[in-house]
Amino acid sequence: MPTPLPIPGFAPVYEDYARCVHCGLCLNACPTYRLWNLEADSPRGRIHQMFHVFQNEAATPERLHTPLSDSFVEHIDKCLDCRACETACPSGVEYWKLVEHARAHIARHYPRSWFGRAARDYFFRDFLSAPHHIEDAARLLRLYQRSGLQTIARSIGILKLLGLAERERLLPRIDEEFFFTSLGQTFPAVGPRRARVAFFIGCIANVTFSELNQATVRVLTANGCEVVVPREQVCCGALSAHAGYRDAARDLARENLAALPLDDFDAIITNAAGCGCTLKEYDHLFSTNEPEHAQARAFAAKTRDVTEFLAALGLSAKLNPLRHRVTYQDSCHLLHGQQIREAPRALLRAIPNLEFVELPYTEICCGSAGIYNVTQTETALELLAEKMRHIQSTGAQTVVTANPGCLLQLRAGVALHHTHQNVLHVVELLDRALASS
Ligand code: SF4
Ligand code: SF4
């Protein structure tokens, strides 16, 4: 077998692993450790295992084809990549760099089943990079959801028989109209222009969260922003990078670097914390000697989560009172990935009459974590059940969050646990306050 090329982009060195001093202060922050109490499923335990693989890789590069153990792959697969351990760590361990490198290593060297590999290759390489694939799949799913097939499949128990019942319940509802039709459009600011921004609209969100994207445009324009939706933008590459498909993530990053001319905009805005995190870390996909590295750094410096941007700009549009009790679930990639805690809360507090209650354990992942709820459904549902118990304890009628993946997971939680809350993005609640009288 030929020796594969090294994993492109950032590669951890000894010091990145050695920063972990094994103090254990991250253990209670880790959702999988909290569930199972197993060292091997804790941040410290995973770092230890990854370090051994790194040592093996560094000492005997010719042994790159040595099979990785099933147990190593299982513990790394079970990690949510939620980064709560980074917030908790006093030693500054950048866990995401280690786990994404380990996953890139696994993607190259671990022999998954033929079907597992083929499905992953298709999804992370081909599906996410082609909007027409996403639209075609969404049309099929919409047909399933609207034609009565879904009701029949659920009632005759075929999904249970195929072992798909739980996964099927986590499927997003497909929109009537896709936001892809807005590519290339410019939405003028209402009143004097305060900023000109590029709206990064994501990939799957365009067929499942069109209303959120429309609300984002309305809130930004109402607050004096001219919003441009650059035509040639593609998926940010977050899902591919998290799964170890770094080549695919780099290709997508290159397309986005070319699609968004930085000098034309004051900021690149995203309403998806997961995408924003990856866009802000684009430079790590490239080595420092690659020309894209500097370009990616400039791109990252202009990227803002919509809550971060609006809180810093200041709301100029009048907000009407909303009489709701609201709680907020921190999105991991906003809180732990981007260290943004205050901005969404400040925006919620700006809505008159809104009663804001903090959610216990808001910093713990809801179980969404990219495609974790598909690949590790049982664990994702356990985490969701605990999250719904905490949400119920607040008495809130509305749960707000800042990432489409979390919205999907929490909406599934409301349906599964019959808890009846509205689940909205922060900008959707702002949009309602703009519209209400
Ligand atoms: S808190 Fe940081 S240094 Fe301590 S065990 Fe966890 S990762 Fe290692
Ligand atoms: S990223 Fe999340 S699940 Fe993974 S080790 Fe850190 S805290 Fe645990």
Coordinates of C-alpha atoms and ligand atoms in Angstrom, one line a residue:
M1 CA 0.0 0.0 0.0
P2 CA 1.5 3.4 -0.9
T3 CA 2.3 5.7 2.1
P4 CA -0.4 8.4 2.2
L5 CA 0.4 12.1 2.2
P6 CA 0.5 13.7 5.6
I7 CA -2.8 15.2 6.9
P8 CA -2.8 18.7 5.5
G9 CA -3.2 21.8 7.7
F10 CA -2.6 22.0 11.4
A11 CA -0.9 19.1 13.0
P12 CA -0.5 18.9 16.8
V13 CA 3.0 18.7 18.3
Y14 CA 4.1 17.2 21.6
E15 CA 3.5 20.4 23.5
D16 CA -0.2 20.4 22.5
Y17 CA -0.8 17.1 24.2
A18 CA 1.6 17.8 27.1
R19 CA -0.4 20.9 28.1
C20 CA -2.8 18.5 29.7
V21 CA -1.5 18.1 33.3
H22 CA -4.1 15.5 34.2
C23 CA -5.7 17.7 36.9
G24 CA -9.2 16.4 36.1
L25 CA -10.9 19.8 36.3
C26 CA -12.6 19.1 33.0
L27 CA -14.2 15.9 34.0
N28 CA -17.5 17.3 35.3
A29 CA -17.9 19.5 32.2
C30 CA -17.7 16.5 29.9
P31 CA -21.2 15.2 28.9
T32 CA -19.9 11.6 28.1
Y33 CA -18.0 11.4 31.4
R34 CA -21.1 12.7 33.3
L35 CA -23.1 9.9 31.7
W36 CA -20.7 6.9 32.1
N37 CA -18.1 7.9 34.7
L38 CA -15.4 6.3 32.5
E39 CA -11.9 7.7 32.3
A40 CA -11.6 6.6 28.7
D41 CA -14.7 8.7 27.8
S42 CA -13.4 11.8 29.6
P43 CA -11.3 14.6 28.0
R44 CA -8.2 13.6 30.0
G45 CA -8.6 10.0 29.0
R46 CA -9.1 10.8 25.4
I47 CA -6.1 13.1 25.3
H48 CA -4.1 10.3 26.8
Q49 CA -5.2 7.8 24.1
M50 CA -4.6 10.4 21.3
F51 CA -1.1 11.1 22.7
H52 CA -0.3 7.4 22.3
V53 CA -1.4 7.4 18.7
F54 CA 0.6 10.6 18.2
Q55 CA 3.7 9.0 19.7
N56 CA 3.3 5.9 17.5
E57 CA 2.8 8.1 14.4
A58 CA 5.8 10.3 15.3
A59 CA 8.2 7.5 16.2
T60 CA 7.4 5.1 13.4
P61 CA 5.9 6.9 10.5
E62 CA 6.3 3.8 8.4
R63 CA 3.8 2.1 10.7
L64 CA 1.0 4.5 9.7
H65 CA -0.9 1.5 8.4
T66 CA -0.9 -0.2 11.8
P67 CA -4.6 -0.6 12.5
L68 CA -6.0 1.7 15.1
S69 CA -7.8 -0.2 17.8
D70 CA -11.5 -0.5 17.8
S71 CA -11.7 0.8 21.3
F72 CA -9.7 3.9 20.5
V73 CA -12.0 4.7 17.5
E74 CA -15.1 4.1 19.7
H75 CA -14.0 6.5 22.4
I76 CA -13.1 9.2 19.9
D77 CA -16.4 8.6 18.0
K78 CA -18.3 9.0 21.2
C79 CA -16.8 12.5 21.8
L80 CA -19.3 15.2 20.9
D81 CA -16.5 17.7 20.0
C82 CA -18.5 20.1 22.2
R83 CA -15.4 21.7 23.6
A84 CA -16.8 22.1 27.1
C85 CA -13.5 20.7 28.3
E86 CA -11.7 23.7 26.8
T87 CA -13.7 26.2 28.8
A88 CA -13.1 24.2 32.0
C89 CA -9.4 23.6 31.4
P90 CA -7.1 25.9 33.4
S91 CA -4.1 24.7 31.4
G92 CA -5.3 26.0 28.0
V93 CA -5.6 22.6 26.3
E94 CA -7.0 23.2 22.8
Y95 CA -8.8 19.9 22.7
W96 CA -10.6 20.5 19.3
K97 CA -7.3 20.5 17.5
L98 CA -6.3 17.1 19.0
V99 CA -9.7 15.4 18.4
E100 CA -10.0 16.7 14.8
H101 CA -6.5 15.5 14.0
A102 CA -7.3 12.1 15.6
R103 CA -10.4 11.9 13.4
A104 CA -8.5 12.8 10.3
H105 CA -6.1 10.0 11.2
I106 CA -9.1 7.6 11.7
A107 CA -10.7 8.6 8.4
R108 CA -7.5 7.7 6.6
H109 CA -6.4 4.6 8.5
Y110 CA -9.3 2.9 10.2
P111 CA -11.1 0.2 8.2
R112 CA -14.8 1.0 8.8
S113 CA -17.4 -1.3 7.3
W114 CA -17.8 -0.9 3.5
F115 CA -21.2 0.8 4.0
G116 CA -19.9 3.0 6.8
R117 CA -17.0 4.3 4.7
A118 CA -19.1 4.7 1.6
A119 CA -21.8 6.6 3.4
R120 CA -19.3 8.9 5.1
D121 CA -17.3 9.5 1.9
Y122 CA -20.5 10.4 0.1
F123 CA -21.9 12.7 2.8
F124 CA -18.7 14.5 3.8
R125 CA -17.1 14.8 0.3
D126 CA -19.9 15.0 -2.2
F127 CA -23.3 15.7 -0.6
L128 CA -22.3 18.8 1.4
S129 CA -20.3 20.4 -1.4
A130 CA -23.2 20.4 -3.9
P131 CA -26.3 22.5 -3.2
H132 CA -28.2 20.5 -5.9
H133 CA -27.6 17.3 -3.9
I134 CA -29.0 18.9 -0.8
E135 CA -32.1 20.3 -2.7
D136 CA -32.8 16.9 -4.3
A137 CA -32.6 15.1 -1.0
A138 CA -34.8 17.7 0.6
R139 CA -37.5 17.4 -2.0
L140 CA -37.6 13.6 -1.5
L141 CA -37.8 14.0 2.2
R142 CA -40.5 16.7 1.9
L143 CA -42.5 14.3 -0.3
Y144 CA -42.1 11.6 2.4
Q145 CA -43.2 14.1 5.1
R146 CA -46.2 15.7 3.3
S147 CA -47.6 12.8 1.2
G148 CA -48.8 10.7 4.1
L149 CA -46.0 8.2 3.8
Q150 CA -44.5 9.4 7.1
T151 CA -47.8 8.8 8.9
I152 CA -48.2 5.4 7.4
A153 CA -44.5 4.4 8.1
R154 CA -45.0 5.5 11.8
S155 CA -48.3 3.8 12.3
I156 CA -47.5 0.4 10.8
G157 CA -44.3 0.1 12.8
I158 CA -41.9 -0.5 9.8
L159 CA -39.5 2.1 11.2
K160 CA -39.3 0.3 14.5
L161 CA -38.7 -3.0 12.6
L162 CA -35.8 -1.4 10.7
G163 CA -34.4 0.1 13.9
L164 CA -34.9 3.6 12.4
A165 CA -37.8 4.9 14.6
E166 CA -35.7 7.1 16.9
R167 CA -33.5 8.5 14.1
E168 CA -36.6 9.3 12.0
R169 CA -38.0 11.4 14.8
L170 CA -34.9 13.5 14.8
L171 CA -35.3 14.4 11.1
P172 CA -35.8 18.1 10.3
R173 CA -39.0 19.3 8.8
I174 CA -38.3 20.4 5.2
D175 CA -39.4 24.0 4.3
E176 CA -41.9 24.8 1.5
E177 CA -39.4 27.3 0.0
F178 CA -35.6 26.9 0.1
F179 CA -33.4 29.9 1.1
F180 CA -31.0 28.9 -1.8
T181 CA -33.3 31.2 -4.0
S182 CA -31.9 34.2 -2.1
L183 CA -28.3 33.6 -3.3
G184 CA -27.0 36.6 -5.1
Q185 CA -29.6 39.0 -3.6
T186 CA -29.0 42.2 -1.7
F187 CA -31.4 43.4 1.0
P188 CA -31.3 47.2 1.7
A189 CA -30.9 48.6 5.1
V190 CA -34.1 50.2 6.7
G191 CA -33.2 53.8 7.3
P192 CA -29.6 55.1 7.3
R193 CA -27.1 52.4 6.5
R194 CA -24.9 51.5 9.5
A195 CA -23.1 48.5 8.1
R196 CA -22.8 46.4 4.9
V197 CA -22.6 42.7 5.7
A198 CA -22.2 39.4 3.9
F199 CA -24.7 36.8 5.1
F200 CA -23.2 33.3 5.2
I201 CA -26.3 31.1 4.9
G202 CA -24.9 27.6 5.5
C203 CA -25.9 24.5 3.6
I204 CA -28.6 22.2 5.0
A205 CA -30.1 25.2 6.9
N206 CA -31.3 26.5 3.5
V207 CA -33.8 23.7 3.2
T208 CA -34.7 23.3 6.9
F209 CA -34.3 26.8 8.4
S210 CA -35.4 29.2 5.6
E211 CA -37.6 31.1 8.1
L212 CA -34.6 31.6 10.4
N213 CA -32.6 33.0 7.6
Q214 CA -35.4 35.3 6.6
A215 CA -35.8 36.5 10.2
T216 CA -32.0 37.1 10.3
V217 CA -32.2 39.3 7.2
R218 CA -35.2 41.2 8.6
V219 CA -33.5 41.8 12.0
L220 CA -30.2 42.9 10.4
T221 CA -31.9 45.3 7.9
A222 CA -34.2 46.7 10.5
N223 CA -31.1 47.6 12.5
G224 CA -29.5 49.5 9.6
C225 CA -27.5 46.7 7.9
E226 CA -27.4 46.2 4.1
V227 CA -27.3 42.4 3.7
V228 CA -25.7 40.8 0.8
V229 CA -26.0 37.0 0.2
P230 CA -22.9 36.2 -1.9
R231 CA -23.9 33.9 -4.7
E232 CA -21.0 31.5 -4.9
Q233 CA -20.8 30.6 -1.2
V234 CA -20.9 26.9 -0.2
C235 CA -21.1 24.8 3.0
C236 CA -18.5 26.1 5.6
G237 CA -17.0 22.6 5.9
A238 CA -17.6 22.3 9.6
L239 CA -19.2 18.8 9.5
S240 CA -16.4 17.5 7.2
A241 CA -13.6 18.9 9.4
H242 CA -15.2 17.5 12.6
A243 CA -15.5 14.1 11.0
G244 CA -11.8 14.1 9.8
Y245 CA -12.5 14.8 6.2
R246 CA -10.0 17.7 6.1
D247 CA -9.4 17.6 2.4
A248 CA -13.1 18.2 1.8
A249 CA -13.2 21.0 4.4
R250 CA -10.2 22.6 2.7
D251 CA -11.9 22.5 -0.7
L252 CA -15.0 24.1 0.7
A253 CA -13.0 26.8 2.5
R254 CA -11.1 27.7 -0.7
E255 CA -14.5 28.2 -2.4
N256 CA -15.7 30.5 0.3
L257 CA -12.5 32.4 0.5
A258 CA -13.0 33.2 -3.2
A259 CA -16.7 33.8 -2.9
L260 CA -16.6 36.5 -0.3
P261 CA -14.5 39.6 -1.2
L262 CA -13.6 40.9 2.3
D263 CA -13.1 44.5 1.3
D264 CA -16.7 44.8 0.2
F265 CA -18.1 44.0 3.7
D266 CA -17.8 45.2 7.3
A267 CA -18.4 41.7 8.5
I268 CA -19.4 38.2 7.5
I269 CA -22.4 37.2 9.5
T270 CA -23.7 33.7 10.4
N271 CA -26.6 32.6 12.5
A272 CA -25.1 29.2 13.0
A273 CA -22.7 28.9 15.9
G274 CA -21.2 25.7 14.4
C275 CA -20.5 27.3 11.1
G276 CA -19.2 30.5 12.7
C277 CA -16.7 28.6 14.8
T278 CA -15.2 26.8 11.7
L279 CA -15.1 30.1 9.7
K280 CA -13.2 31.7 12.5
E281 CA -10.8 28.8 12.5
Y282 CA -10.3 28.5 8.7
D283 CA -6.6 29.3 9.0
H284 CA -6.0 26.0 10.9
L285 CA -7.1 24.1 7.8
F286 CA -4.0 25.4 6.0
S287 CA -0.3 25.1 6.9
T288 CA 1.4 28.4 7.5
N289 CA 3.4 28.1 4.2
E290 CA 0.2 27.8 2.1
P291 CA -1.1 30.9 0.4
E292 CA -4.6 30.4 1.8
H293 CA -3.4 30.6 5.4
A294 CA -3.1 34.4 5.5
Q295 CA -6.3 34.8 3.5
A296 CA -8.1 32.5 5.9
R297 CA -6.9 34.6 8.9
A298 CA -8.3 37.8 7.4
F299 CA -11.6 35.9 6.6
A300 CA -11.7 34.7 10.2
A301 CA -11.1 38.2 11.6
K302 CA -14.2 39.5 9.7
T303 CA -16.5 36.7 10.7
R304 CA -19.1 37.4 13.4
D305 CA -21.9 35.4 14.9
V306 CA -25.2 37.4 14.4
T307 CA -25.7 37.8 18.2
E308 CA -22.1 39.0 18.6
F309 CA -22.5 41.5 15.8
L310 CA -25.8 42.9 16.8
A311 CA -24.8 43.2 20.5
A312 CA -21.7 45.1 19.4
L313 CA -23.5 47.3 16.8
G314 CA -26.3 48.1 19.3
L315 CA -30.0 47.6 18.4
S316 CA -31.4 50.7 16.7
A317 CA -34.8 49.2 15.8
K318 CA -37.7 49.6 18.3
L319 CA -38.6 46.3 20.0
N320 CA -42.1 45.8 21.2
P321 CA -42.9 44.0 24.5
L322 CA -43.1 40.2 24.5
R323 CA -44.8 38.6 27.5
H324 CA -42.9 35.4 27.6
R325 CA -40.9 33.4 30.1
V326 CA -37.8 32.5 28.2
T327 CA -34.7 30.4 28.9
Y328 CA -31.5 30.1 26.9
Q329 CA -29.6 27.0 25.9
D330 CA -25.9 27.9 25.2
S331 CA -24.8 26.4 21.9
C332 CA -21.5 24.7 22.5
H333 CA -19.8 26.2 19.5
L334 CA -20.8 29.7 20.5
L335 CA -20.0 29.4 24.2
H336 CA -17.1 27.0 24.2
G337 CA -15.9 27.3 20.6
Q338 CA -16.2 31.1 20.3
Q339 CA -16.4 32.1 24.1
I340 CA -19.5 34.1 23.5
R341 CA -21.8 34.1 26.5
E342 CA -23.0 37.6 27.1
A343 CA -24.1 38.8 23.6
P344 CA -27.2 36.5 23.2
R345 CA -28.3 37.3 26.8
A346 CA -27.9 41.0 26.2
L347 CA -30.1 40.8 23.1
L348 CA -32.8 38.9 25.0
R349 CA -32.7 41.4 27.9
A350 CA -33.3 44.2 25.4
I351 CA -36.8 42.9 24.6
P352 CA -39.2 44.7 26.9
N353 CA -41.3 42.6 29.3
L354 CA -39.4 39.4 28.5
E355 CA -38.8 37.3 31.6
F356 CA -35.4 35.6 31.2
V357 CA -34.6 32.6 33.4
E358 CA -31.2 31.0 33.3
L359 CA -31.3 27.3 32.4
P360 CA -29.5 24.9 34.9
Y361 CA -26.5 23.2 33.2
T362 CA -26.9 25.4 30.1
E363 CA -23.3 24.8 29.3
I364 CA -23.8 21.1 28.8
C365 CA -24.4 19.9 25.2
C366 CA -28.0 19.0 24.2
G367 CA -26.7 16.0 22.2
S368 CA -27.0 17.5 18.7
A369 CA -23.3 18.0 18.0
G370 CA -23.3 18.0 14.2
I371 CA -24.4 14.6 13.1
Y372 CA -23.8 13.0 16.5
N373 CA -27.6 12.5 17.0
V374 CA -27.5 10.3 13.8
T375 CA -24.3 8.4 14.5
Q376 CA -24.7 8.1 18.3
T377 CA -28.5 8.3 18.6
E378 CA -28.8 6.6 22.0
T379 CA -26.4 8.9 23.7
A380 CA -27.8 11.9 22.0
L381 CA -31.3 11.0 23.2
E382 CA -30.0 10.5 26.8
L383 CA -28.4 13.9 26.8
L384 CA -31.6 15.4 25.3
A385 CA -33.8 13.8 28.0
E386 CA -31.7 15.4 30.7
K387 CA -31.8 18.7 28.9
M388 CA -35.6 18.6 28.6
R389 CA -35.8 17.9 32.4
H390 CA -33.8 21.1 33.1
I391 CA -35.8 23.1 30.6
Q392 CA -39.1 22.0 32.3
S393 CA -37.7 23.1 35.7
T394 CA -37.5 26.7 34.5
G395 CA -41.2 26.9 33.6
A396 CA -40.2 28.7 30.4
Q397 CA -42.7 28.8 27.5
T398 CA -39.9 29.5 25.0
V399 CA -36.4 28.0 24.7
V400 CA -34.0 30.1 22.8
T401 CA -30.6 29.0 21.4
A402 CA -28.1 30.1 18.7
N403 CA -27.5 27.3 16.3
P404 CA -29.7 25.4 13.8
G405 CA -28.5 22.0 15.0
C406 CA -29.5 22.8 18.6
L407 CA -32.9 24.1 17.4
L408 CA -33.5 20.7 15.6
Q409 CA -32.5 18.7 18.7
L410 CA -34.5 20.8 21.1
R411 CA -37.6 20.7 18.8
A412 CA -37.3 16.9 18.7
G413 CA -37.0 17.0 22.5
V414 CA -40.2 19.0 22.8
A415 CA -42.0 16.5 20.5
L416 CA -40.6 13.4 22.2
H417 CA -41.2 14.6 25.7
H418 CA -44.5 16.4 25.1
T419 CA -43.2 19.5 26.9
H420 CA -44.9 22.1 24.5
Q421 CA -42.3 24.9 24.5
N422 CA -41.6 27.0 21.5
V423 CA -38.0 26.6 20.4
L424 CA -36.5 29.6 18.6
H425 CA -33.2 31.2 17.6
V426 CA -32.3 34.5 19.4
V427 CA -32.9 36.4 16.1
E428 CA -36.3 34.8 15.6
L429 CA -37.4 36.1 19.0
L430 CA -36.0 39.6 18.1
D431 CA -37.9 39.3 14.8
R432 CA -41.1 38.6 16.7
A433 CA -40.5 41.6 19.0
L434 CA -40.0 43.8 15.8
A435 CA -43.3 42.5 14.4
S436 CA -45.5 42.5 17.5
S437 CA -47.5 45.6 18.5
Ligands
SF4_1 S1 -8.6 20.3 32.8 FE1 -7.2 20.5 31.1 S2 -5.2 19.9 32.1 FE2 -6.8 19.2 33.5 S3 -7.2 17.1 32.9 FE3 -8.6 18.3 31.7 S4 -7.6 18.8 29.8 FE4 -6.0 18.0 31.2
SF4_2 S1 -15.3 17.8 23.5 FE1 -17.1 17.5 24.9 S2 -17.5 15.3 24.8 FE2 -15.5 15.5 23.9 S3 -14.0 15.3 25.6 FE3 -14.4 17.5 25.5 S4 -16.2 17.8 26.9 FE4 -16.1 15.6 26.5

